[in-house]
Amino acid sequence: MNKWCSSGGKKSYHHGNLRETLIECALDILKEGSLNDLSLRALARKVGVSQTAPYRHFEDKNDLIAVLKEEGLRKLGDSMRDLLITEKDPILRLQKLGLTYVEFAEKYPAHFKVMFEYELCDYEKYEALHEVSDNSFLCLQQTVNECLALPNARKIEPSIAQFGAWSMVHGLSVLLLNQSLLERMRAGNFSDLGDRNQIAEQVTKSFCDSLVNSIL
Amino acid sequence: MNKWCSSGGKKSYHHGNLRETLIECALDILKEGSLNDLSLRALARKVGVSQTAPYRHFEDKNDLIAVLKEEGLRKLGDSMRDLLITEKDPILRLQKLGLTYVEFAEKYPAHFKVMFEYELCDYEKYEALHEVSDNSFLCLQQTVNECLALPNARKIEPSIAQFGAWSMVHGLSVLLLNQSLLERMRAGNFSDLGDRNQIAEQVTKSFCDSLVNSIL
DNA sequence: CTAAGATATTGACACCGTAAACATTAAAAG
DNA sequence: CTTTTAATGTTTACGGTGTCAATATCTTAG
């Protein structure tokens, strides 16, 4: 059968690894399809299991999506937190943080879609989500603060710079993820536009530079 | 019956103004609900019309949404284009353009949701959408160029500054529209955060300032 | 007044989320 | 090893959804 069916190929009553398989399969659908293409029934069908089997592993559709969101937020948060250790120069780190955000959107488009294009119904219910979400923002926040503490820093309200940094990387990711938009821009008066990574690198660098006075 | 039913209150076979009523009612649903709450059937029910009546006015659900998108994009584009005439100072205009974007998200949340949270299926089909969409970007583009042509401008690749400006205002709008996120930030270590407009004003100003050298 | 076109309705089909009752099997208890 | 029990999966069912085809009603041009 297909690759999502139970491990041995022989059809057993118990799948054996359904929860993980459902998650992977959901991500696989999202990778190319939109959020509308993700249905529990289609998922079950693809995995070769009955329509209600997923309910043994997820309360409801929202719950599955919350799991995907959390997984994504955790990956992103971890990548960003790593930079706190590996990159000591705040300006450079800030740029790398932004690039991480953008690269994440490119590397895990399924996660990214589910993280930001899907409004969770009862958001309050998922406290874990908030914590992981805070995690990545705190990295950005701390790094911006370090940048603003540099001797040649511009005088900017920290909370504003933090909010600005977040807005920038988030907007950048969203726009860059929109393939048809990029193509359209290249077709128009934007022929000199590089690939995604080039754009991301330059835009983030430009933002980082803007926090300090380059000419003294 | 309710306010969405046909004009006179008397039930006539023909509604008389169904297309517009559907649009308004859809926006009304989106104003407080999410995109999932918008269904053609619920719409028809609310308007007091049969389930398939909307199909006389819209090819399918996608088509209705495309109309809402276009309406929103046009409103936004018009507001931005106005600024090209009324505000001559490029730096000030750039900030106002950003604010317009943010204010739009606040003033027309239904339009904004549909514009940016809903991935249209066959995007290519709706050429009109692209044109109105380009319209607002061109305003931003031109204004950024004017800013960079100022004598005290920093040396930044125009296309990068344009992309950055767009990313910034877009991300800012998205984040600001997320009410629960704002509350959470205020609850955390962000107690000094002002209201949406204050944040928007400061963040956009900060970005605009970053295009020029303040100290010479 | 009548024919034609626009507009709305009914009924049908295949999906979807999800709840309840039942079946199978793996794991724990004896 | 057997027996109980909890975990996992299935069947059936209900109401909601997008959308199509056939039909009915109204409006308007001739």
XYZ file of C-alpha atoms (C1' of nucleotides) in Angstrom:
492
model
C 0.000 0.000 0.000
C 1.313 3.517 0.618
C 4.054 4.571 2.935
C 1.710 5.755 5.680
C 0.172 2.377 6.377
C 1.258 0.287 9.306
C 4.858 -0.736 9.515
C 4.928 -4.335 8.314
C 2.624 -3.853 5.363
C 0.349 -6.554 6.708
C -2.908 -5.068 7.883
C -3.212 -5.490 11.618
C -6.069 -4.210 13.695
C -3.718 -2.008 15.627
C -1.607 0.385 13.647
C 1.163 0.461 16.216
C 2.381 3.976 15.675
C -0.689 5.915 14.717
C -0.156 9.128 16.627
C 3.224 9.871 15.127
C 2.159 8.712 11.715
C -0.814 11.043 11.783
C 1.400 13.953 12.698
C 3.898 13.215 9.960
C 1.176 12.684 7.432
C -0.525 15.924 8.431
C 2.740 17.780 7.933
C 3.142 16.066 4.594
C -0.254 17.311 3.487
C 0.444 20.823 4.691
C 3.832 20.925 3.024
C 2.207 21.400 -0.341
C -1.443 21.905 0.383
C -3.222 24.629 2.260
C -4.865 24.422 5.635
C -8.149 23.596 3.962
C -6.654 20.422 2.585
C -6.030 19.128 6.070
C -8.981 17.089 7.295
C -9.017 14.372 9.893
C -10.885 12.083 7.548
C -8.485 12.535 4.665
C -5.688 11.969 7.110
C -7.211 8.735 8.374
C -7.820 7.602 4.822
C -4.251 8.259 3.810
C -2.943 6.390 6.811
C -5.259 3.496 6.053
C -7.269 3.652 9.222
C -10.882 4.277 10.089
C -12.287 7.795 10.178
C -12.547 8.013 13.924
C -9.282 6.358 14.827
C -7.489 9.699 15.161
C -9.779 10.545 18.027
C -7.965 7.996 20.176
C -4.910 10.249 19.924
C -6.294 13.757 19.598
C -9.296 15.286 21.291
C -10.371 16.943 18.103
C -8.959 18.637 15.022
C -8.023 21.711 16.979
C -6.022 19.551 19.312
C -4.013 17.992 16.508
C -3.260 21.420 15.148
C -2.203 22.639 18.571
C 0.293 19.795 18.685
C 1.701 20.802 15.310
C 1.881 24.406 16.446
C 3.714 23.501 19.597
C 6.149 21.283 17.728
C 6.922 24.125 15.364
C 7.251 26.749 18.055
C 9.573 24.494 19.961
C 11.834 23.894 16.969
C 11.978 27.597 16.268
C 12.581 28.480 19.895
C 15.377 25.954 20.195
C 17.154 27.236 17.112
C 16.945 30.762 18.375
C 18.066 29.870 21.869
C 21.120 28.133 20.459
C 22.222 31.439 19.013
C 22.243 33.027 22.457
C 25.164 30.764 23.206
C 26.984 30.411 19.930
C 26.914 34.041 18.796
C 28.182 36.609 21.230
C 28.098 39.723 19.078
C 24.589 41.114 19.631
C 24.256 42.793 16.263
C 25.370 39.714 14.404
C 23.198 37.577 16.613
C 20.179 39.723 15.974
C 20.606 39.249 12.269
C 21.075 35.545 12.680
C 17.948 35.386 14.800
C 16.010 36.993 12.014
C 17.511 34.641 9.462
C 16.621 31.714 11.692
C 13.037 32.839 11.646
C 13.016 33.127 7.889
C 14.898 29.903 7.342
C 12.467 28.163 9.602
C 9.584 29.294 7.445
C 11.377 27.857 4.451
C 12.581 24.659 6.056
C 9.349 23.780 7.835
C 6.632 25.385 5.740
C 4.016 23.034 7.147
C 4.797 24.065 10.683
C 4.968 27.685 9.728
C 1.596 27.622 8.014
C -0.052 25.999 10.967
C 1.690 28.315 13.398
C 0.613 31.547 11.832
C -2.183 30.940 9.381
C -4.434 28.991 11.660
C -6.299 30.764 14.410
C -6.715 28.317 17.247
C -10.253 28.330 18.612
C -9.804 28.176 22.374
C -6.314 29.546 22.572
C -6.385 29.823 26.353
C -6.663 26.081 26.649
C -3.166 25.472 25.410
C -0.892 26.957 28.013
C 2.108 25.011 26.755
C 1.814 26.877 23.463
C 2.238 30.206 25.161
C 5.329 29.149 26.980
C 7.165 27.906 23.918
C 5.985 30.964 22.063
C 7.418 33.249 24.705
C 10.679 31.386 24.511
C 11.622 32.615 21.064
C 10.450 36.128 21.702
C 12.583 36.376 24.804
C 15.656 35.614 22.711
C 14.814 38.433 20.366
C 14.066 40.713 23.266
C 17.296 40.094 25.086
C 19.371 40.457 21.956
C 17.755 43.745 21.019
C 18.484 44.994 24.516
C 22.131 44.058 24.147
C 22.281 45.892 20.842
C 20.782 49.000 22.367
C 23.324 48.845 25.178
C 26.199 49.156 22.710
C 28.095 52.446 22.887
C 27.142 53.503 19.380
C 23.489 52.504 19.703
C 20.745 54.851 18.611
C 18.392 56.082 21.262
C 15.358 53.891 20.802
C 12.811 52.773 23.312
C 13.711 49.111 23.916
C 10.154 47.799 23.820
C 9.660 49.555 20.496
C 12.826 48.150 18.993
C 11.828 44.701 20.203
C 8.386 44.981 18.737
C 9.855 46.323 15.533
C 12.322 43.483 15.255
C 9.626 40.944 15.731
C 7.329 42.634 13.236
C 10.094 42.780 10.704
C 11.115 39.141 10.818
C 7.547 37.953 10.970
C 6.406 40.057 8.052
C 9.508 39.138 6.129
C 8.858 35.449 6.613
C 5.254 35.726 5.582
C 6.048 37.678 2.458
C 8.954 35.456 1.485
C 6.842 32.367 1.905
C 4.403 33.679 -0.646
C 5.936 32.225 -3.767
C 3.525 33.728 -6.257
C 4.165 37.134 -4.769
C 7.903 36.825 -5.247
C 7.507 35.727 -8.824
C 5.205 38.623 -9.474
C 7.693 41.076 -8.043
C 10.478 39.689 -10.166
C 8.291 39.907 -13.227
C 7.527 43.543 -12.401
C 10.010 46.236 -11.589
C 11.940 44.091 -9.184
C 14.119 42.134 -11.537
C 17.194 42.692 -9.392
C 15.610 40.851 -6.487
C 17.752 37.933 -5.336
C 16.531 34.648 -3.965
C 14.820 34.321 -0.634
C 17.961 33.920 1.388
C 19.614 36.901 -0.205
C 16.614 39.079 0.470
C 16.367 37.870 4.031
C 20.032 38.436 4.649
C 19.991 41.951 3.316
C 16.760 43.021 4.941
C 17.739 41.716 8.346
C 21.185 43.239 8.034
C 19.651 46.538 7.124
C 17.462 46.375 10.204
C 20.339 45.493 12.493
C 22.421 48.337 11.137
C 19.569 50.686 11.837
C 19.942 50.141 15.568
C 23.392 51.660 15.636
C 24.991 54.769 14.193
C 27.220 53.580 11.408
C 29.046 56.874 10.879
C 30.562 58.455 13.921
C -37.200 39.125 10.966
C -33.534 40.128 11.228
C -31.852 43.036 9.561
C -30.402 40.988 6.750
C -33.722 39.899 5.276
C -35.187 41.571 2.248
C -35.865 45.261 2.428
C -39.586 45.547 3.035
C -39.802 42.845 5.660
C -42.388 41.015 3.540
C -40.975 37.821 2.138
C -40.813 38.050 -1.609
C -39.412 35.389 -3.863
C -36.712 37.757 -5.021
C -34.558 39.339 -2.406
C -33.840 42.406 -4.464
C -30.380 43.197 -3.195
C -28.887 39.835 -2.412
C -25.362 40.307 -3.684
C -24.599 43.335 -1.572
C -26.420 41.937 1.421
C -24.357 38.768 1.261
C -21.158 40.755 1.175
C -22.137 42.915 4.116
C -23.337 39.939 6.081
C -20.129 38.049 5.368
C -18.113 40.984 6.652
C -20.338 41.098 9.696
C -19.600 37.462 10.444
C -15.883 37.931 9.939
C -15.784 41.023 12.104
C -16.026 38.913 15.216
C -15.710 35.357 14.023
C -12.871 33.571 12.346
C -12.647 32.447 8.736
C -14.033 29.064 9.717
C -17.254 30.691 10.800
C -17.860 31.939 7.287
C -19.903 29.442 5.290
C -22.113 30.059 2.328
C -24.924 28.134 3.957
C -24.776 30.018 7.230
C -24.659 33.192 5.199
C -27.744 32.227 3.213
C -29.533 31.238 6.394
C -28.757 34.529 8.060
C -29.944 36.458 5.050
C -33.106 34.370 4.960
C -32.565 32.853 1.584
C -32.106 29.335 0.260
C -28.753 27.618 0.500
C -27.937 27.863 -3.166
C -29.141 31.375 -3.782
C -25.646 32.833 -3.310
C -24.537 30.887 -6.369
C -26.517 33.265 -8.546
C -24.100 35.994 -7.477
C -20.831 34.201 -6.813
C -19.289 31.320 -8.700
C -18.308 29.612 -5.475
C -17.076 30.387 -1.996
C -13.642 31.226 -3.279
C -15.182 33.775 -5.559
C -17.021 35.518 -2.747
C -13.824 35.686 -0.756
C -11.945 37.063 -3.730
C -14.497 39.863 -3.895
C -13.971 40.651 -0.226
C -10.230 40.598 -0.746
C -10.413 42.936 -3.665
C -12.688 45.313 -1.803
C -10.229 45.412 1.069
C -7.180 45.816 -1.097
C -8.867 48.634 -2.945
C -9.758 50.479 0.232
C -6.225 50.112 1.499
C -4.694 51.118 -1.813
C -6.882 54.197 -2.050
C -5.973 55.357 1.446
C -2.319 54.956 0.673
C -2.545 56.649 -2.674
C -4.207 59.644 -1.081
C -1.107 60.167 0.999
C 1.016 60.478 -2.122
C -0.846 63.732 -2.749
C -1.544 65.086 0.707
C 1.818 64.457 2.330
C 4.855 65.771 0.513
C 7.549 65.033 3.076
C 8.698 61.504 2.173
C 9.782 60.520 5.665
C 6.554 61.668 7.214
C 4.604 60.092 4.410
C 6.366 56.797 4.855
C 5.344 56.738 8.469
C 1.796 57.667 7.615
C 1.716 54.909 5.021
C 2.665 52.431 7.679
C 0.084 53.792 10.047
C -2.515 53.566 7.319
C -1.739 49.911 6.969
C -2.079 49.322 10.675
C -5.164 51.452 11.031
C -6.728 49.590 8.182
C -6.247 46.325 10.013
C -7.991 47.830 12.995
C -10.746 49.609 11.131
C -11.621 46.793 8.747
C -10.658 43.624 10.610
C -12.967 41.531 8.473
C -11.281 42.687 5.290
C -7.859 42.300 6.802
C -8.523 38.751 7.923
C -9.762 37.744 4.552
C -6.923 39.530 2.815
C -4.099 37.887 4.689
C -5.378 34.863 6.538
C -7.066 33.201 3.646
C -5.032 31.545 0.936
C -6.996 31.811 -2.274
C -7.088 28.542 -4.157
C -6.534 29.523 -7.766
C -4.848 32.811 -7.202
C -3.931 33.213 -10.852
C -7.567 33.426 -11.796
C -8.086 36.758 -10.107
C -6.002 39.199 -12.082
C -7.866 42.170 -10.652
C -6.602 41.213 -7.218
C -3.025 41.509 -8.313
C -3.500 44.941 -9.763
C -5.077 46.445 -6.659
C -2.473 44.681 -4.589
C 0.330 46.200 -6.620
C -1.240 49.587 -6.207
C -0.527 49.877 -2.502
C 2.927 48.438 -2.805
C 3.848 50.948 -5.458
C 3.027 53.756 -3.033
C 5.339 52.292 -0.483
C 7.998 51.717 -3.105
C 7.948 55.214 -4.452
C 7.985 56.770 -1.013
C 10.911 54.690 0.114
C 12.767 55.772 -2.995
C 12.101 59.397 -2.200
C 13.384 58.874 1.320
C 16.558 57.287 0.028
C 17.065 60.196 -2.334
C 17.238 62.625 0.573
C 20.684 64.177 1.167
C 21.073 62.607 4.611
C 19.818 59.183 3.567
C 21.720 56.086 4.532
C 23.137 54.016 1.734
C 20.653 51.192 1.412
C 19.720 49.154 -1.616
C 16.303 50.540 -2.591
C 14.696 47.175 -3.229
C 15.838 46.021 0.185
C 14.503 49.062 1.958
C 11.213 48.641 0.120
C 10.952 45.019 1.027
C 11.886 45.848 4.584
C 9.263 48.559 4.844
C 6.613 46.239 3.574
C 7.664 43.442 5.890
C 7.651 45.784 8.830
C 4.184 47.197 8.374
C 2.732 43.845 7.476
C 4.228 42.070 10.448
C 3.289 44.940 12.690
C -0.338 44.778 11.580
C -0.528 41.055 12.050
C 0.971 41.161 15.508
C -1.119 44.114 16.597
C -4.283 42.450 15.410
C -3.613 39.524 17.699
C -5.415 40.735 20.784
C -4.536 37.831 23.033
C -0.871 38.296 22.179
C -0.924 41.930 23.208
C -2.601 41.131 26.492
C -0.072 38.461 27.163
C 2.805 40.831 26.496
C 1.348 43.431 28.831
C 0.899 40.782 31.492
C 4.527 39.766 31.096
C 7.525 42.031 31.088
C 5.950 44.546 28.754
C 3.840 46.566 31.132
C 4.983 49.838 29.584
C 3.499 48.907 26.224
C 0.998 51.490 25.045
C -2.103 50.867 23.027
C -2.064 49.701 19.440
C -1.864 53.145 17.910
C 0.964 54.221 20.163
C 2.949 51.124 19.329
C 2.300 51.529 15.643
C 3.267 55.163 15.688
C 6.524 54.553 17.494
C 7.545 51.474 15.549
C 6.882 53.080 12.190
C 8.650 56.267 13.254
C 11.608 54.246 14.369
C 11.758 52.561 10.989
C 11.500 55.804 9.092
C 14.258 57.353 11.160
C 16.439 54.400 10.362
C 16.519 55.351 6.703
C 18.336 58.581 7.380
C 21.323 59.618 9.471
C 19.937 61.563 12.369
C 23.277 62.890 13.587
C 25.489 64.597 11.065
C -49.314 40.146 -23.427
C -45.864 37.024 -24.064
C -41.269 35.128 -24.471
C -36.821 35.382 -22.486
C -33.601 36.127 -19.001
C -32.559 36.884 -14.246
C -33.193 35.241 -9.797
C -34.439 31.981 -6.157
C -35.828 27.095 -4.560
C -35.717 22.029 -3.928
C -33.319 17.923 -3.813
C -29.252 15.377 -4.146
C -24.328 13.960 -3.501
C -19.965 13.651 -1.421
C -17.348 15.455 1.872
C -16.402 17.066 6.828
C -16.112 16.961 12.400
C -17.457 14.250 15.974
C -20.262 11.434 19.293
C -21.872 6.545 20.892
C -21.653 1.758 20.834
C -18.997 -2.059 19.718
C -14.660 -5.041 18.401
C -9.981 -6.349 18.802
C -5.680 -6.678 20.898
C -1.716 -5.685 23.899
C -0.420 -5.312 28.660
C -1.131 -6.122 33.580
C -2.786 -9.116 37.300
C -3.747 -13.435 38.982
C -0.203 -19.315 31.186
C -4.724 -17.658 31.760
C -7.830 -13.938 32.761
C -9.001 -9.330 33.310
C -8.441 -4.615 31.897
C -7.101 -0.718 29.467
C -5.692 0.933 25.030
C -6.613 1.133 20.436
C -9.444 0.762 16.231
C -14.204 0.102 13.763
C -19.079 0.850 12.623
C -22.837 3.579 12.505
C -25.034 7.871 12.778
C -26.081 12.979 12.964
C -25.818 17.598 11.473
C -22.986 20.839 8.926
C -20.658 22.164 4.454
C -19.683 23.177 -0.819
C -21.812 22.544 -5.008
C -24.500 20.566 -8.968
C -28.937 19.742 -11.697
C -33.606 20.464 -12.285
C -37.357 23.405 -11.264
C -40.071 27.496 -9.976
C -40.990 32.484 -9.811
C -40.443 37.024 -10.972
C -38.893 41.054 -14.231
C -38.381 43.027 -18.318
C -37.781 43.547 -23.529
C -40.274 42.845 -27.671
